[in-house]
Structures are given as C-alpha cells and as structure tokens.
Amino acid sequence: MDYDATSIPERYRAARELPGPVMLRWLSAVRASAPLPRGSKIADVGCGTGRFSVGLADAYASHVVGLDRSVKMLAQVRSRDRHVSFCLADAEALPLRRGSFGMLFLSNVVHHPSDIERAAVGFADALQPGGFVVVRNYVREQLRDVPYLTFFPEALASSREMLSSSREITAAFGRAGLTVVSRRTIEQLVAASPIAYLRKVRSRAYSDLAALPDHAFEAGVARMTTAVSGGWRGSLREPIALFAFRKGSRIRMRSRS
Ligand SMILES: C[S@@+](CC[C@H](N)C(=O)[O-])C[C@H]1O[C@@H](n2cnc3c(N)ncnc32)[C@H](O)[C@@H]1O
C-alpha cells in the first residue's frame, strides 16, 4: 500500500501509539530475540512515524536509522534524538552498506513490499554475519483472533489475502539465507476499554480499514458501535507475531506463544 496516497499518516501517531508498558514489553521481547553487542547499527525498515525507532536506540544503546518510502509518514516523526536518523528509502532497494548492520527491524511491514523474497535478499546483504532481522507482524492464521475484524468481514477477507502466514514468511526469509531462530506471539493490549478500542478503529488508521469502500467501513463501525453500546465484553488484545531470523545461523528455532 502507498501510504502517501491515503490519509493514514495524519492519524497514525494518535491511533497507533503504544502505552509505555506495552512498548517496553515489545522492546524487551525484541532484545531477548536478538541479543546484539552494544553499539551495533540498527535499521528500522518501514519505520513510519518512528514509533519503534527511538525505543530501539535506547534499548540497545545504539544508533538507529529509520527508513520508509512514505514522505507523509516520515513528516509525522517527532523525535529529535541524536541517536536516531530518518531516511526516505524503499525496503526493496535499501541504501545500506553491505554487511554493516547488526539488526534490521520490521514492524507491520512484511506484507507491503511487492516482492518480500527479493527484499529479504537485500536485508541479508545489509547484515553482518550473525546479524538479525526481527519481524513484528500480524499473520494470516491469527486474524480470526483480532477482535475488530469480527465486525469487518470484508477487511478480514482482504487481510487474509494481503497478509502472509508464518510459514510463508519463514520460507521467504529462509530462501534469502535468513534462518528463523525464534518465533512467539504477543497478545498486545490495544485499548483500555471497548469504547477506546472503538475510537481507535473508527479513526481508520489500520491499513485494511483504510482500503475498504466507505460503505463497508461505515457498516462495520455501526456493528461495532451497537455491540459496544450493548456492553460488548470481547477481547482488547490483538495477537502479533514476533520472529527473529539470523544470517548464517544453524541454531535451532525456539518457539512459544
Ligand atoms: C503499518 S505501517 C508500520 C510503521 C511502523 N513500522 C510501526 O510499526 O509503527 C507500514 C509502513 O511501511 C511503509 N512501507 C510500505 N512499503 C514499504 C516499502 N516498500 N519500503 C519502505 N517502507 C514501506 C509504509 O510507508 C508505512 O509507513
């Protein structure tokens, strides 16, 4: 999806911001998945508004470069942290020196490039031997457990088309010489209450909702509003997978949910 052709960038920060404890949980899971020497260079590929870039720089005491192909998403970056820089770039042609990065981090990005396998070859190329690619993403087989999609059958169907399964992601990266070394699912708390979740969904900052025809979006919002007004007590957690891939690794995979 071309984010510059949508109005997602203006709404993304407010709608998708993670509360401090949730962000810390992610950063701690990323660090556990990808133990890097202090000071290793990190790229946040498809960084968007830089939601993870600053946290990664702090968590690893490293320099992070955030890369995104959307001018409008990068225009929303608010960080002035001197350990983080941002650059307009396409994940399928990264302007990174060969063998120079300890980790590439991709949050909700792997379903966007037109050819993820080709992009993965570029990721492997930018990594030092033993370097990591960490992928945080919704995966196809867990979409039925994403609560808001219950109210948006068309978005559930399009997300099934758009997103890859864990197996497909692992295979694409594997063909690029990146071996999966860990995989887990984090049930991320996305809102403090059903009404807060409805507000978030209504802001339409999820790319599958942004891509729906207006009438389908409005019908889904109406269904969710009726449910929430009627005391809906569904889950406020969305399952998001976290993979770590390693360049040139023969380590056996650790997996837990
Ligand atoms: C769902 S947002 C995720 C942003 C950020 N990683 C986060 O988790 O908040 C997806 C981002 O990927 C970017 N993107 C999509 N395709 C891309 C590509 N081929 N190269 C670089 N960035 C891309 C979009 O512009 C958008 O900012």
Short mmCIF file of C-alpha atoms and ligand atoms in Angstrom, two decimals:
data_model
loop_
_atom_site.label_atom_id
_atom_site.label_comp_id
_atom_site.label_asym_id
_atom_site.label_seq_id
_atom_site.Cartn_x
_atom_site.Cartn_y
_atom_site.Cartn_z
CA MET A 1 0.00 0.00 0.00
CA ASP A 2 1.19 3.52 -0.83
CA TYR A 3 0.67 5.38 2.43
CA ASP A 4 1.19 8.72 0.67
CA ALA A 5 -2.00 8.07 -1.31
CA THR A 6 -4.02 7.71 1.92
CA SER A 7 -4.88 9.87 4.92
CA ILE A 8 -3.43 7.28 7.33
CA PRO A 9 -0.26 9.33 8.08
CA GLU A 10 -2.17 12.20 9.73
CA ARG A 11 -3.98 9.76 12.03
CA TYR A 12 -1.35 7.10 12.58
CA ARG A 13 0.52 8.54 15.58
CA ALA A 14 -2.57 9.17 17.69
CA ALA A 15 -4.34 5.97 16.71
CA ARG A 16 -1.43 3.53 16.91
CA GLU A 17 0.65 4.96 19.74
CA LEU A 18 1.57 2.28 22.28
CA PRO A 19 1.34 2.98 26.03
CA GLY A 20 4.78 2.94 27.74
CA PRO A 21 4.44 -0.50 29.39
CA VAL A 22 3.29 -2.09 26.11
CA MET A 23 6.23 -0.57 24.22
CA LEU A 24 8.63 -1.77 26.95
CA ARG A 25 7.23 -5.27 26.66
CA TRP A 26 7.92 -5.25 22.92
CA LEU A 27 11.42 -3.87 23.31
CA SER A 28 12.26 -6.46 25.92
CA ALA A 29 10.94 -9.24 23.65
CA VAL A 30 12.96 -7.87 20.72
CA ARG A 31 16.13 -7.73 22.83
CA ALA A 32 15.60 -11.29 24.02
CA SER A 33 15.10 -12.43 20.40
CA ALA A 34 18.10 -10.54 19.03
CA PRO A 35 20.93 -10.16 21.54
CA LEU A 36 23.35 -7.72 19.90
CA PRO A 37 26.64 -6.27 21.05
CA ARG A 38 26.24 -2.74 22.41
CA GLY A 39 26.57 -0.12 19.69
CA SER A 40 25.56 -2.39 16.79
CA LYS A 41 23.91 -0.48 13.96
CA ILE A 42 20.17 -0.98 13.64
CA ALA A 43 17.76 -0.14 10.81
CA ASP A 44 14.01 0.25 11.44
CA VAL A 45 12.74 -0.64 7.96
CA GLY A 46 9.30 0.80 7.17
CA CYS A 47 9.64 2.88 10.35
CA GLY A 48 6.58 5.02 9.58
CA THR A 49 6.31 7.71 12.25
CA GLY A 50 9.31 6.24 14.11
CA ARG A 51 7.13 4.59 16.76
CA PHE A 52 9.82 1.96 17.49
CA SER A 53 12.98 3.75 16.30
CA VAL A 54 13.73 5.76 19.45
CA GLY A 55 12.88 2.87 21.78
CA LEU A 56 15.23 0.59 19.85
CA ALA A 57 18.06 3.15 20.12
CA ASP A 58 17.55 3.30 23.91
CA ALA A 59 17.09 -0.44 24.36
CA TYR A 60 20.31 -1.28 22.52
CA ALA A 61 22.30 1.91 23.26
CA SER A 62 22.83 2.06 19.51
CA HIS A 63 22.29 4.29 16.53
CA VAL A 64 19.08 3.56 14.65
CA VAL A 65 18.28 4.63 11.13
CA GLY A 66 14.57 4.70 10.32
CA LEU A 67 13.79 4.07 6.64
CA ASP A 68 10.43 4.49 4.96
CA ARG A 69 9.20 5.16 1.46
CA SER A 70 6.36 7.42 2.61
CA VAL A 71 7.12 11.14 2.74
CA LYS A 72 3.92 11.72 4.69
CA MET A 73 4.71 9.10 7.36
CA LEU A 74 8.24 10.49 7.81
CA ALA A 75 6.78 14.01 8.09
CA GLN A 76 5.00 12.82 11.26
CA VAL A 77 8.24 11.84 13.01
CA ARG A 78 8.62 13.94 16.18
CA SER A 79 11.93 12.57 17.51
CA ARG A 80 14.88 14.89 17.98
CA ASP A 81 17.00 12.07 19.46
CA ARG A 82 20.57 12.37 18.17
CA HIS A 83 20.91 8.58 18.17
CA VAL A 84 18.16 8.23 15.56
CA SER A 85 18.09 9.45 11.98
CA PHE A 86 15.49 9.02 9.27
CA CYS A 87 15.75 8.49 5.56
CA LEU A 88 13.35 8.14 2.64
CA ALA A 89 14.02 4.68 1.17
CA ASP A 90 12.33 1.63 -0.28
CA ALA A 91 12.64 -1.69 1.55
CA GLU A 92 13.23 -3.34 -1.84
CA ALA A 93 16.31 -1.21 -2.55
CA LEU A 94 17.81 -0.28 0.80
CA PRO A 95 20.65 2.26 0.65
CA LEU A 96 22.66 0.37 3.30
CA ARG A 97 26.30 -0.61 3.05
CA ARG A 98 26.81 -4.35 2.58
CA GLY A 99 27.49 -6.26 5.82
CA SER A 100 27.25 -3.19 8.04
CA PHE A 101 24.14 -3.72 10.23
CA GLY A 102 23.61 -5.82 13.34
CA MET A 103 19.82 -5.82 13.06
CA LEU A 104 17.00 -4.86 10.73
CA PHE A 105 13.65 -4.43 12.46
CA LEU A 106 10.35 -4.53 10.55
CA SER A 107 7.09 -3.80 12.33
CA ASN A 108 3.94 -4.42 10.29
CA VAL A 109 5.85 -4.06 7.05
CA VAL A 110 6.50 -7.52 5.55
CA HIS A 111 3.15 -7.59 3.74
CA HIS A 112 3.82 -4.29 1.96
CA PRO A 113 6.74 -4.82 -0.47
CA SER A 114 5.63 -6.25 -3.82
CA ASP A 115 8.28 -8.98 -3.58
CA ILE A 116 9.21 -9.82 0.01
CA GLU A 117 11.64 -12.52 -1.07
CA ARG A 118 13.62 -10.04 -3.16
CA ALA A 119 13.51 -7.55 -0.27
CA ALA A 120 14.79 -10.28 2.10
CA VAL A 121 17.83 -10.80 -0.12
CA GLY A 122 18.61 -7.09 0.35
CA PHE A 123 18.10 -7.39 4.12
CA ALA A 124 20.55 -10.31 4.30
CA ASP A 125 23.03 -8.33 2.23
CA ALA A 126 22.97 -5.36 4.65
CA LEU A 127 23.57 -7.59 7.70
CA GLN A 128 26.86 -8.53 9.28
CA PRO A 129 27.39 -12.31 9.58
CA GLY A 130 25.28 -13.43 12.57
CA GLY A 131 23.10 -10.31 12.28
CA PHE A 132 19.35 -10.43 12.87
CA VAL A 133 16.17 -9.48 11.09
CA VAL A 134 13.35 -9.10 13.61
CA VAL A 135 9.82 -9.11 12.21
CA ARG A 136 6.78 -7.97 14.19
CA ASN A 137 3.64 -8.63 12.16
CA TYR A 138 0.07 -9.81 12.08
CA VAL A 139 -0.03 -13.23 10.43
CA ARG A 140 -2.81 -14.78 8.39
CA GLU A 141 -3.52 -17.75 10.68
CA GLN A 142 -4.18 -15.49 13.68
CA LEU A 143 -6.51 -12.99 12.03
CA ARG A 144 -9.63 -14.66 13.39
CA ASP A 145 -8.39 -13.66 16.87
CA VAL A 146 -8.04 -9.95 16.00
CA PRO A 147 -11.16 -8.58 17.76
CA TYR A 148 -12.08 -5.63 15.49
CA LEU A 149 -12.11 -7.87 12.40
CA THR A 150 -15.20 -9.64 13.78
CA PHE A 151 -17.13 -6.50 12.83
CA PHE A 152 -15.50 -6.03 9.41
CA PRO A 153 -15.89 -9.23 7.35
CA GLU A 154 -14.63 -7.51 4.19
CA ALA A 155 -11.46 -6.37 5.99
CA LEU A 156 -10.98 -9.89 7.36
CA ALA A 157 -11.19 -11.25 3.81
CA SER A 158 -8.81 -8.65 2.36
CA SER A 159 -6.35 -9.09 5.25
CA ARG A 160 -6.35 -12.84 4.58
CA GLU A 161 -5.29 -12.01 1.03
CA MET A 162 -2.79 -9.32 1.96
CA LEU A 163 -1.02 -10.97 4.92
CA SER A 164 1.31 -13.92 4.77
CA SER A 165 1.21 -16.92 7.07
CA SER A 166 4.10 -17.61 9.48
CA ARG A 167 5.15 -20.46 7.24
CA GLU A 168 5.28 -18.21 4.14
CA ILE A 169 7.29 -15.52 5.93
CA THR A 170 9.73 -18.10 7.27
CA ALA A 171 10.12 -19.70 3.83
CA ALA A 172 10.69 -16.36 2.04
CA PHE A 173 13.36 -15.29 4.52
CA GLY A 174 14.88 -18.77 4.54
CA ARG A 175 15.40 -18.64 0.77
CA ALA A 176 17.36 -15.41 1.32
CA GLY A 177 19.70 -17.18 3.75
CA LEU A 178 17.96 -15.94 6.90
CA THR A 179 17.21 -18.76 9.33
CA VAL A 180 14.38 -18.41 11.81
CA VAL A 181 15.83 -18.69 15.33
CA SER A 182 12.76 -17.77 17.38
CA ARG A 183 9.07 -17.14 16.97
CA ARG A 184 6.46 -16.14 19.51
CA THR A 185 3.12 -14.39 19.68
CA ILE A 186 2.44 -11.40 21.90
CA GLU A 187 -1.18 -10.68 22.78
CA GLN A 188 -0.91 -6.91 22.66
CA LEU A 189 -3.36 -4.84 24.72
CA VAL A 190 -4.64 -2.30 22.19
CA ALA A 191 -7.08 -0.21 24.19
CA ALA A 192 -8.04 0.40 27.81
CA SER A 193 -11.78 -0.14 27.22
CA PRO A 194 -14.21 -1.22 24.48
CA ILE A 195 -15.11 2.43 23.80
CA ALA A 196 -11.42 3.35 23.43
CA TYR A 197 -11.00 0.42 21.02
CA LEU A 198 -14.00 1.63 19.01
CA ARG A 199 -12.47 5.14 18.84
CA LYS A 200 -9.20 3.68 17.59
CA VAL A 201 -10.93 1.56 14.94
CA ARG A 202 -13.15 4.49 13.89
CA SER A 203 -10.07 6.63 13.23
CA ARG A 204 -9.33 4.21 10.37
CA ALA A 205 -5.57 4.13 10.85
CA TYR A 206 -5.42 0.37 10.18
CA SER A 207 -4.46 -0.14 6.52
CA ASP A 208 -7.12 -2.83 5.93
CA LEU A 209 -9.85 -0.45 7.13
CA ALA A 210 -8.41 2.43 5.10
CA ALA A 211 -8.64 0.25 1.98
CA LEU A 212 -12.34 -0.64 2.48
CA PRO A 213 -15.04 1.11 0.46
CA ASP A 214 -16.64 3.76 2.71
CA HIS A 215 -19.99 1.94 2.91
CA ALA A 216 -18.33 -1.26 4.16
CA PHE A 217 -16.29 0.69 6.72
CA GLU A 218 -19.37 2.57 7.98
CA ALA A 219 -21.37 -0.68 8.23
CA GLY A 220 -18.58 -2.25 10.32
CA VAL A 221 -18.38 0.80 12.59
CA ALA A 222 -22.17 0.63 13.04
CA ARG A 223 -21.94 -3.07 14.02
CA MET A 224 -19.12 -2.41 16.47
CA THR A 225 -20.90 0.65 17.93
CA THR A 226 -24.05 -1.39 18.53
CA ALA A 227 -22.04 -4.15 20.20
CA VAL A 228 -20.07 -1.74 22.41
CA SER A 229 -23.25 0.16 23.40
CA GLY A 230 -24.81 -3.19 24.26
CA GLY A 231 -21.98 -4.00 26.69
CA TRP A 232 -19.64 -5.95 24.39
CA ARG A 233 -17.02 -7.69 26.51
CA GLY A 234 -14.77 -9.02 23.76
CA SER A 235 -11.00 -9.17 23.98
CA LEU A 236 -8.97 -5.96 23.77
CA ARG A 237 -5.85 -7.86 22.77
CA GLU A 238 -4.56 -8.43 19.26
CA PRO A 239 -2.17 -11.33 18.53
CA ILE A 240 1.01 -10.15 16.84
CA ALA A 241 3.84 -12.48 15.85
CA LEU A 242 7.49 -11.76 16.58
CA PHE A 243 10.10 -13.60 14.52
CA ALA A 244 13.88 -13.42 14.74
CA PHE A 245 15.88 -14.50 11.69
CA ARG A 246 19.64 -14.80 11.68
CA LYS A 247 22.11 -14.56 8.86
CA GLY A 248 24.27 -17.65 8.56
CA SER A 249 22.80 -19.37 11.61
CA ARG A 250 22.36 -23.06 12.23
CA ILE A 251 20.79 -22.50 15.65
CA ARG A 252 17.59 -24.49 16.18
CA MET A 253 14.41 -22.45 16.47
CA ARG A 254 12.84 -21.57 19.82
CA SER A 255 9.07 -21.18 19.62
CA ARG A 256 6.44 -20.21 22.16
CA SER A 257 3.10 -18.47 22.21
C1 LIG B 1 1.71 -0.21 9.26
S1 LIG B 1 2.95 0.99 8.95
C2 LIG B 1 4.15 0.50 10.18
C3 LIG B 1 5.02 1.64 10.63
C4 LIG B 1 5.97 1.30 11.78
N1 LIG B 1 6.87 0.23 11.45
C5 LIG B 1 5.16 0.97 13.01
O1 LIG B 1 5.11 -0.19 13.41
O2 LIG B 1 4.57 1.90 13.56
C6 LIG B 1 3.73 0.38 7.45
C7 LIG B 1 4.84 1.31 6.98
O3 LIG B 1 5.59 0.62 5.97
C8 LIG B 1 5.93 1.57 4.97
N2 LIG B 1 6.23 0.85 3.73
C9 LIG B 1 5.38 0.13 2.96
N3 LIG B 1 6.04 -0.41 1.92
C10 LIG B 1 7.32 0.00 2.02
C11 LIG B 1 8.48 -0.21 1.23
N4 LIG B 1 8.44 -0.97 0.12
N5 LIG B 1 9.64 0.36 1.62
C12 LIG B 1 9.68 1.12 2.75
N6 LIG B 1 8.62 1.35 3.53
C13 LIG B 1 7.45 0.80 3.17
C14 LIG B 1 4.72 2.45 4.87
O4 LIG B 1 5.01 3.68 4.24
C15 LIG B 1 4.36 2.59 6.35
O5 LIG B 1 4.99 3.69 6.95
#
